[in-house]
XYZ file of C-alpha atoms in Angstrom:
438
model
C 19.017 2.636 19.522
C 18.751 -0.074 16.798
C 15.764 -0.004 14.253
C 15.239 -3.007 11.884
C 12.594 -2.569 9.301
C 11.359 -5.712 7.757
C 9.897 -4.706 4.295
C 7.950 -7.322 1.799
C 10.438 -7.444 -0.856
C 8.419 -4.993 -3.512
C 9.094 -1.208 -4.098
C 5.583 -0.336 -3.248
C 6.145 -1.546 0.100
C 9.469 -0.074 0.745
C 8.862 3.465 0.190
C 6.135 3.920 2.748
C 8.908 3.217 5.289
C 11.834 5.391 3.598
C 10.804 8.839 5.722
C 10.283 7.209 8.963
C 13.799 5.797 8.368
C 15.511 8.997 7.686
C 13.589 10.667 10.752
C 15.094 7.551 13.131
C 18.274 8.447 11.643
C 18.504 11.622 11.708
C 17.548 11.510 15.360
C 20.710 9.623 15.766
C 19.328 5.801 15.650
C 21.244 3.030 13.662
C 18.700 1.941 10.888
C 18.867 -1.315 8.568
C 16.205 -2.487 6.110
C 15.625 -5.949 5.863
C 14.024 -7.624 2.956
C 14.687 -9.675 -0.420
C 17.651 -8.935 -3.331
C 14.843 -7.228 -5.226
C 14.757 -4.233 -3.391
C 18.413 -3.985 -2.284
C 19.610 -1.256 -4.628
C 16.113 0.733 -3.972
C 17.040 0.703 -0.342
C 20.697 1.992 -0.761
C 19.854 4.344 -3.273
C 17.471 5.923 -0.739
C 20.644 6.201 1.670
C 19.613 3.186 3.829
C 21.517 0.209 4.875
C 20.144 -2.852 2.893
C 20.238 -6.224 4.594
C 18.981 -9.115 1.799
C 18.055 -12.403 3.099
C 18.918 -13.500 -0.322
C 17.441 -16.408 -2.279
C 15.267 -17.247 0.836
C 12.455 -14.897 -0.057
C 10.896 -15.701 -3.240
C 10.133 -13.109 -6.196
C 6.591 -10.966 -5.097
C 3.706 -11.641 -7.313
C 1.445 -8.629 -7.200
C -1.646 -9.928 -6.697
C -0.890 -13.504 -5.799
C -0.440 -16.069 -8.142
C -3.228 -17.374 -9.933
C -2.957 -20.769 -8.197
C -3.232 -18.838 -4.613
C -5.968 -16.422 -5.759
C -7.680 -19.727 -6.301
C -7.003 -21.227 -3.473
C -8.345 -18.199 -1.398
C -11.504 -18.660 -3.264
C -11.863 -21.928 -2.433
C -11.282 -21.819 1.202
C -13.190 -18.692 1.939
C -15.135 -17.614 -1.515
C -18.412 -17.953 0.148
C -18.215 -16.565 3.532
C -19.372 -13.136 2.788
C -22.786 -13.990 4.200
C -21.603 -15.809 7.063
C -19.533 -12.641 8.167
C -22.472 -10.187 7.789
C -21.433 -8.452 4.986
C -24.253 -7.841 2.549
C -23.548 -4.479 2.100
C -21.408 -3.841 -0.989
C -19.371 -1.183 0.699
C -18.768 -3.259 3.876
C -17.800 -6.141 2.095
C -15.034 -4.554 0.357
C -12.220 -4.774 3.048
C -13.030 -8.489 3.065
C -13.376 -9.118 -0.870
C -9.924 -7.589 -1.181
C -8.167 -8.944 1.852
C -9.568 -12.615 0.168
C -8.674 -11.622 -3.264
C -5.659 -10.184 -3.151
C -3.889 -9.548 0.343
C -4.305 -13.250 1.670
C -2.530 -14.778 -1.631
C 0.093 -12.267 -1.786
C 0.973 -12.978 1.849
C 0.844 -16.710 1.188
C 4.063 -16.157 -1.081
C 5.861 -15.670 2.210
C 3.391 -17.451 4.902
C 2.236 -20.307 2.477
C -0.870 -22.209 3.184
C 1.093 -25.549 3.293
C 2.385 -25.340 7.008
C 5.226 -28.034 5.940
C 6.997 -25.020 4.237
C 5.979 -22.044 6.173
C 9.257 -21.367 8.264
C 11.543 -22.104 5.241
C 9.867 -19.886 2.739
C 8.765 -16.983 5.363
C 12.794 -16.486 6.067
C 11.704 -16.553 9.633
C 15.201 -18.479 10.468
C 17.398 -15.959 8.682
C 15.154 -12.987 10.231
C 16.168 -14.661 13.810
C 19.794 -15.033 13.228
C 20.127 -11.835 12.006
C 18.040 -10.072 14.813
C 20.058 -12.229 17.632
C 23.304 -11.155 16.106
C 22.651 -7.147 15.123
C 20.748 -7.104 18.350
C 17.594 -4.422 17.321
C 16.017 -2.860 20.112
C 12.957 -2.135 17.986
C 11.550 -4.129 14.727
C 9.276 -2.076 12.656
C 7.470 -4.592 10.310
C 4.979 -4.500 7.478
C 1.371 -6.574 7.636
C 2.578 -8.902 4.919
C 5.520 -10.159 6.714
C 4.647 -10.926 10.140
C 7.395 -13.252 10.505
C 9.529 -10.116 11.771
C 7.266 -10.283 14.860
C 8.424 -13.956 15.448
C 12.071 -12.805 15.070
C 11.693 -9.744 17.412
C 10.136 -11.973 20.301
C 13.081 -14.177 19.837
C 15.552 -11.505 20.370
C 13.698 -9.531 23.034
C 13.203 -6.353 20.808
C 10.011 -4.105 20.991
C 7.951 -4.332 17.525
C 5.356 -2.438 15.572
C 3.690 -3.038 12.343
C 3.597 0.234 9.771
C 0.814 0.040 7.560
C 0.910 1.264 3.980
C -3.143 1.911 3.436
C -5.867 0.414 5.041
C -5.966 -1.807 8.209
C -7.810 -4.964 5.993
C -5.652 -7.380 8.385
C -6.870 -6.024 11.711
C -10.509 -5.386 10.281
C -10.882 -8.962 8.916
C -9.271 -10.700 12.350
C -11.975 -8.295 14.392
C -14.966 -9.312 12.083
C -14.220 -12.806 11.798
C -13.561 -13.155 15.790
C -16.969 -11.631 16.505
C -18.977 -13.946 14.240
C -17.310 -16.718 15.654
C -18.064 -15.539 19.311
C -21.814 -14.548 18.214
C -21.995 -18.655 17.650
C -20.576 -19.011 13.931
C -18.635 -22.219 13.428
C -16.124 -20.386 11.200
C -13.095 -21.982 12.896
C -9.693 -20.558 12.797
C -9.392 -17.444 11.234
C -6.976 -16.682 7.875
C -4.424 -14.490 9.623
C -3.870 -16.694 12.425
C -3.917 -19.448 10.006
C -0.842 -18.091 8.286
C 1.207 -17.040 11.417
C 0.667 -20.081 13.385
C 3.144 -22.627 11.455
C 5.687 -19.628 11.368
C 5.424 -19.279 15.265
C 5.085 -22.627 16.613
C 8.111 -24.187 15.494
C 9.723 -21.737 17.979
C 7.796 -22.390 20.849
C 5.695 -18.971 20.246
C 1.850 -19.180 20.705
C 0.194 -16.976 18.344
C -1.519 -13.775 20.416
C -2.609 -10.300 19.390
C 1.215 -9.111 19.416
C 2.331 -11.642 16.598
C -0.834 -10.487 14.389
C -0.670 -6.585 15.344
C 2.500 -6.049 16.833
C 2.832 -4.159 20.220
C 1.556 -1.283 18.901
C 0.616 -0.218 15.168
C 1.830 3.058 13.340
C -0.801 4.581 10.649
C -0.026 6.875 8.058
C -3.614 7.194 6.953
C -6.095 9.901 8.209
C -8.691 9.190 10.879
C -11.523 9.890 8.268
C -10.110 7.176 6.086
C -9.127 4.433 8.402
C -11.401 0.953 8.808
C -13.004 0.911 11.883
C -10.868 -1.983 13.772
C -10.328 -2.450 17.730
C -6.776 -1.657 17.362
C -5.121 1.665 18.592
C -1.868 3.340 16.493
C -0.086 5.841 16.849
C -0.712 8.362 13.805
C 1.591 9.602 11.514
C 1.597 11.841 8.512
C 2.834 10.225 5.325
C 5.464 11.984 3.886
C 5.594 10.442 0.384
C 9.176 9.425 -1.135
C 8.928 7.826 -4.919
C 12.317 7.249 -5.595
C 14.831 9.654 -6.952
C 15.593 10.640 -10.491
C 17.217 13.331 -12.806
C 14.871 15.999 -13.587
C 14.415 15.986 -17.373
C 14.653 18.840 -19.660
C 10.551 18.830 -20.639
C 9.860 19.245 -16.844
C 11.728 22.937 -16.292
C 9.142 25.222 -17.969
C 5.673 25.094 -17.085
C 3.109 23.389 -19.345
C 1.144 25.798 -21.798
C -1.786 23.770 -21.618
C -3.374 21.799 -18.704
C -1.078 19.106 -17.509
C -2.552 15.689 -16.342
C -0.764 12.991 -14.789
C -1.842 9.220 -15.107
C -0.243 6.450 -12.612
C -1.101 3.092 -11.731
C 1.683 2.960 -8.469
C 4.250 0.560 -8.635
C 2.241 -2.457 -7.100
C 0.222 -2.167 -10.579
C 3.134 -3.214 -12.365
C 3.268 -6.327 -10.712
C -0.600 -7.420 -10.969
C -0.155 -8.982 -14.436
C 2.013 -11.667 -13.563
C 0.117 -14.757 -13.405
C -3.080 -12.955 -13.345
C -4.462 -12.473 -16.909
C -7.672 -11.145 -15.762
C -5.953 -8.393 -13.877
C -3.759 -7.543 -16.830
C -6.875 -7.440 -19.229
C -8.936 -5.066 -16.717
C -5.677 -2.624 -16.219
C -5.447 -2.594 -19.966
C -8.944 -1.808 -20.422
C -8.814 1.098 -17.768
C -5.589 2.431 -19.615
C -7.618 2.775 -22.863
C -10.435 4.475 -21.195
C -8.238 7.232 -19.774
C -6.433 7.417 -23.056
C -9.802 7.905 -25.253
C -10.968 10.163 -22.335
C -8.434 12.740 -22.948
C -7.816 12.219 -26.906
C -9.962 14.906 -27.983
C -9.080 17.504 -25.289
C -6.723 20.559 -25.681
C -4.339 18.912 -22.788
C -1.424 16.629 -22.140
C -1.175 13.394 -20.761
C 1.969 12.317 -18.937
C 1.495 8.783 -18.267
C 3.785 6.482 -16.335
C 3.300 3.069 -17.675
C 5.795 0.248 -18.401
C 5.650 -1.824 -21.343
C 3.373 -4.580 -19.730
C 1.033 -2.344 -18.892
C 0.679 -0.814 -22.678
C 0.722 -4.418 -24.267
C -3.133 -4.133 -24.383
C -3.226 -0.540 -25.510
C -4.898 0.152 -28.481
C -3.924 3.439 -29.287
C -1.991 6.304 -27.677
C -3.001 9.649 -28.511
C -0.771 12.110 -29.747
C -1.485 14.269 -26.603
C -0.200 11.606 -24.455
C 3.104 11.111 -23.626
C 4.588 7.826 -22.070
C 7.188 7.789 -20.070
C 8.219 4.427 -17.800
C 8.789 6.107 -14.618
C 9.566 9.201 -12.957
C 8.875 10.149 -9.326
C 5.870 11.817 -8.386
C 7.603 14.734 -6.998
C 8.705 15.998 -10.027
C 5.776 15.636 -12.186
C 2.898 16.598 -9.888
C 4.081 20.215 -9.323
C 3.448 20.866 -13.150
C 0.036 19.025 -13.114
C -3.661 20.386 -13.048
C -4.909 16.994 -12.090
C -4.004 13.262 -11.258
C -5.480 10.213 -12.377
C -4.514 7.134 -10.448
C -5.826 3.795 -9.142
C -6.736 4.438 -5.826
C -3.794 3.067 -3.716
C -2.861 4.797 -0.501
C 0.720 5.435 -1.602
C -0.101 7.355 -4.746
C -2.829 9.098 -3.250
C -0.527 10.168 -0.496
C 1.960 11.413 -3.284
C -0.333 13.780 -4.346
C -1.341 15.726 -1.333
C 1.716 18.193 -0.672
C 1.007 19.487 -4.128
C -2.440 19.980 -3.633
C -3.586 18.297 -6.938
C -7.083 17.650 -7.443
C -7.150 14.041 -7.998
C -9.338 11.627 -10.529
C -9.856 7.668 -8.899
C -11.524 5.018 -11.051
C -13.342 2.750 -8.783
C -12.517 -0.438 -9.496
C -12.456 -3.828 -7.045
C -8.784 -4.644 -8.249
C -7.581 -0.944 -7.357
C -6.041 -1.336 -4.179
C -7.743 0.816 -1.821
C -10.059 2.755 -4.806
C -13.099 2.147 -3.108
C -11.927 4.390 0.017
C -9.576 7.214 -1.567
C -11.885 7.944 -4.722
C -14.866 8.579 -2.108
C -12.768 10.319 0.065
C -11.358 12.506 -1.901
C -14.917 13.597 -3.682
C -16.497 13.944 -0.034
C -14.132 16.651 0.296
C -14.753 18.029 -3.068
C -11.205 17.691 -4.030
C -11.633 14.928 -6.701
C -13.905 12.501 -8.800
C -14.478 9.142 -7.844
C -15.400 7.345 -11.662
C -17.529 4.671 -11.962
C -16.617 3.142 -15.206
C -19.512 0.326 -14.994
C -21.870 2.778 -15.013
C -20.379 5.868 -16.938
C -19.816 6.498 -20.703
C -16.154 7.788 -21.847
C -17.965 10.681 -22.927
C -19.166 11.007 -19.126
C -16.285 10.831 -17.445
C -14.498 12.953 -20.069
C -17.159 15.969 -19.157
C -16.061 15.038 -15.259
C -12.492 15.652 -16.096
C -12.969 18.939 -17.706
C -15.180 20.074 -14.965
C -12.215 19.316 -12.366
C -10.051 21.340 -14.602
C -12.127 24.449 -15.093
C -14.173 24.456 -11.462
C -11.183 26.166 -8.941
C -13.333 24.377 -6.342
C -11.657 21.198 -6.599
C -8.122 22.846 -6.346
C -9.701 24.425 -3.052
C -10.798 20.980 -1.708
C -7.553 19.658 -2.360
C -5.756 22.384 -0.455
C -8.394 21.346 2.557
C -6.839 17.724 2.366
C -3.847 19.126 2.362
C -4.288 20.774 5.547
C -5.861 17.921 7.503
C -2.795 15.737 5.996
C -0.537 18.508 7.798
C -2.085 17.895 11.191
C -1.049 14.709 11.078
C 2.253 14.472 13.231
C 5.337 13.907 10.830
C 7.490 11.153 11.255
C 10.234 13.192 12.931
C 7.473 14.162 15.890
C 6.732 10.332 16.339
C 10.146 9.141 16.755
C 10.228 10.227 20.495
C 7.043 8.656 20.686
C 8.593 5.196 19.079
C 11.790 5.725 21.832
C 9.391 5.620 24.719
C 7.478 2.705 23.639
C 10.678 0.996 22.969
C 11.449 1.526 26.257
C 8.439 0.182 27.736
C 8.201 -3.138 25.657
C 11.436 -3.945 25.052
C 12.720 -7.422 27.108
C 16.235 -8.457 26.245
C 16.949 -12.090 26.233
């Protein structure tokens, strides 16, 4: 069969698709990856066929532009109480969806319906789909225009998640409260899909919002509660490729700590000075935390992330990029921002993880506590802990073998999930069931 992946044009959104695309190719299926020009080279570097929609897709802005974030706050900023979100832990998915995912998605499904079709690239997607004739379209939550294209050509289609399903969680919560009698009106997800679907005569239904099925790479114990069923798939991490540097040939003579803020954080400073300041504050704290320890930290940071750094200690090695599967096997601990993709990259190597829990830190309010509850790491709270307190916790992770044992338990949970290769026959059966040629 022919399979089209539709990927939001950012590296952090491409990488979760790669190993499933490889599995489909190795099973004899044709695969192409549709996105913007910003990721075309990364697609071909992964050995996959890239289809670039040219200038029709704008450049991604990590957390959405400041203007779009302000618009989201204006439209939806006072709804936490109406949605029944009085517990801070329960409010997290909604606040993250409103503050980050909604502005990000408006890059391609604008709040202005008059420009939605052109900006979302759906016309070119439909043209491509009708010419290439995919049997299956796999799309990610930020780009449901691909579901419209799939319907236009009669292809089966599925969402591929790259983290927690805040989209379905928010939609479920909204609908539940509206059915309980609250005057909430149309939910945000339907609101930005409708202007893309209606010009082509398509009614917005659950399939256009959530796919005919969903592929979820997160462990069951980490998922948000939603009404959507999912095909589980183990997240086999891919972080790009590089030549191994010579300093990685030998094992380090003292504990090595990796520090990474993920691919998405490289975009977060664009148009969002408050987020850039928060990132710089975290980096400064993490550098201060290790400065007086007999350890080596390898920090994968770019120039923009280092702009607000006051001091780089002598025991910190800065390298702009290195695939984590090269670095992590040599490490005793891994400090990161909490994104599920970065979290998953460490699981095969059974490295204890230290996650500063920050609202801007992608899924850190879930991944940090998830690892801490399994004895596989620490969830740091910079709002309540001093740098000295955090340093003591880091030393504890380095010296106590129980954290490595906890990481081994998480690794076994991960191995119990179906691999991308295991999932291919399921996708074949579901495609045959849902495909409707037009």
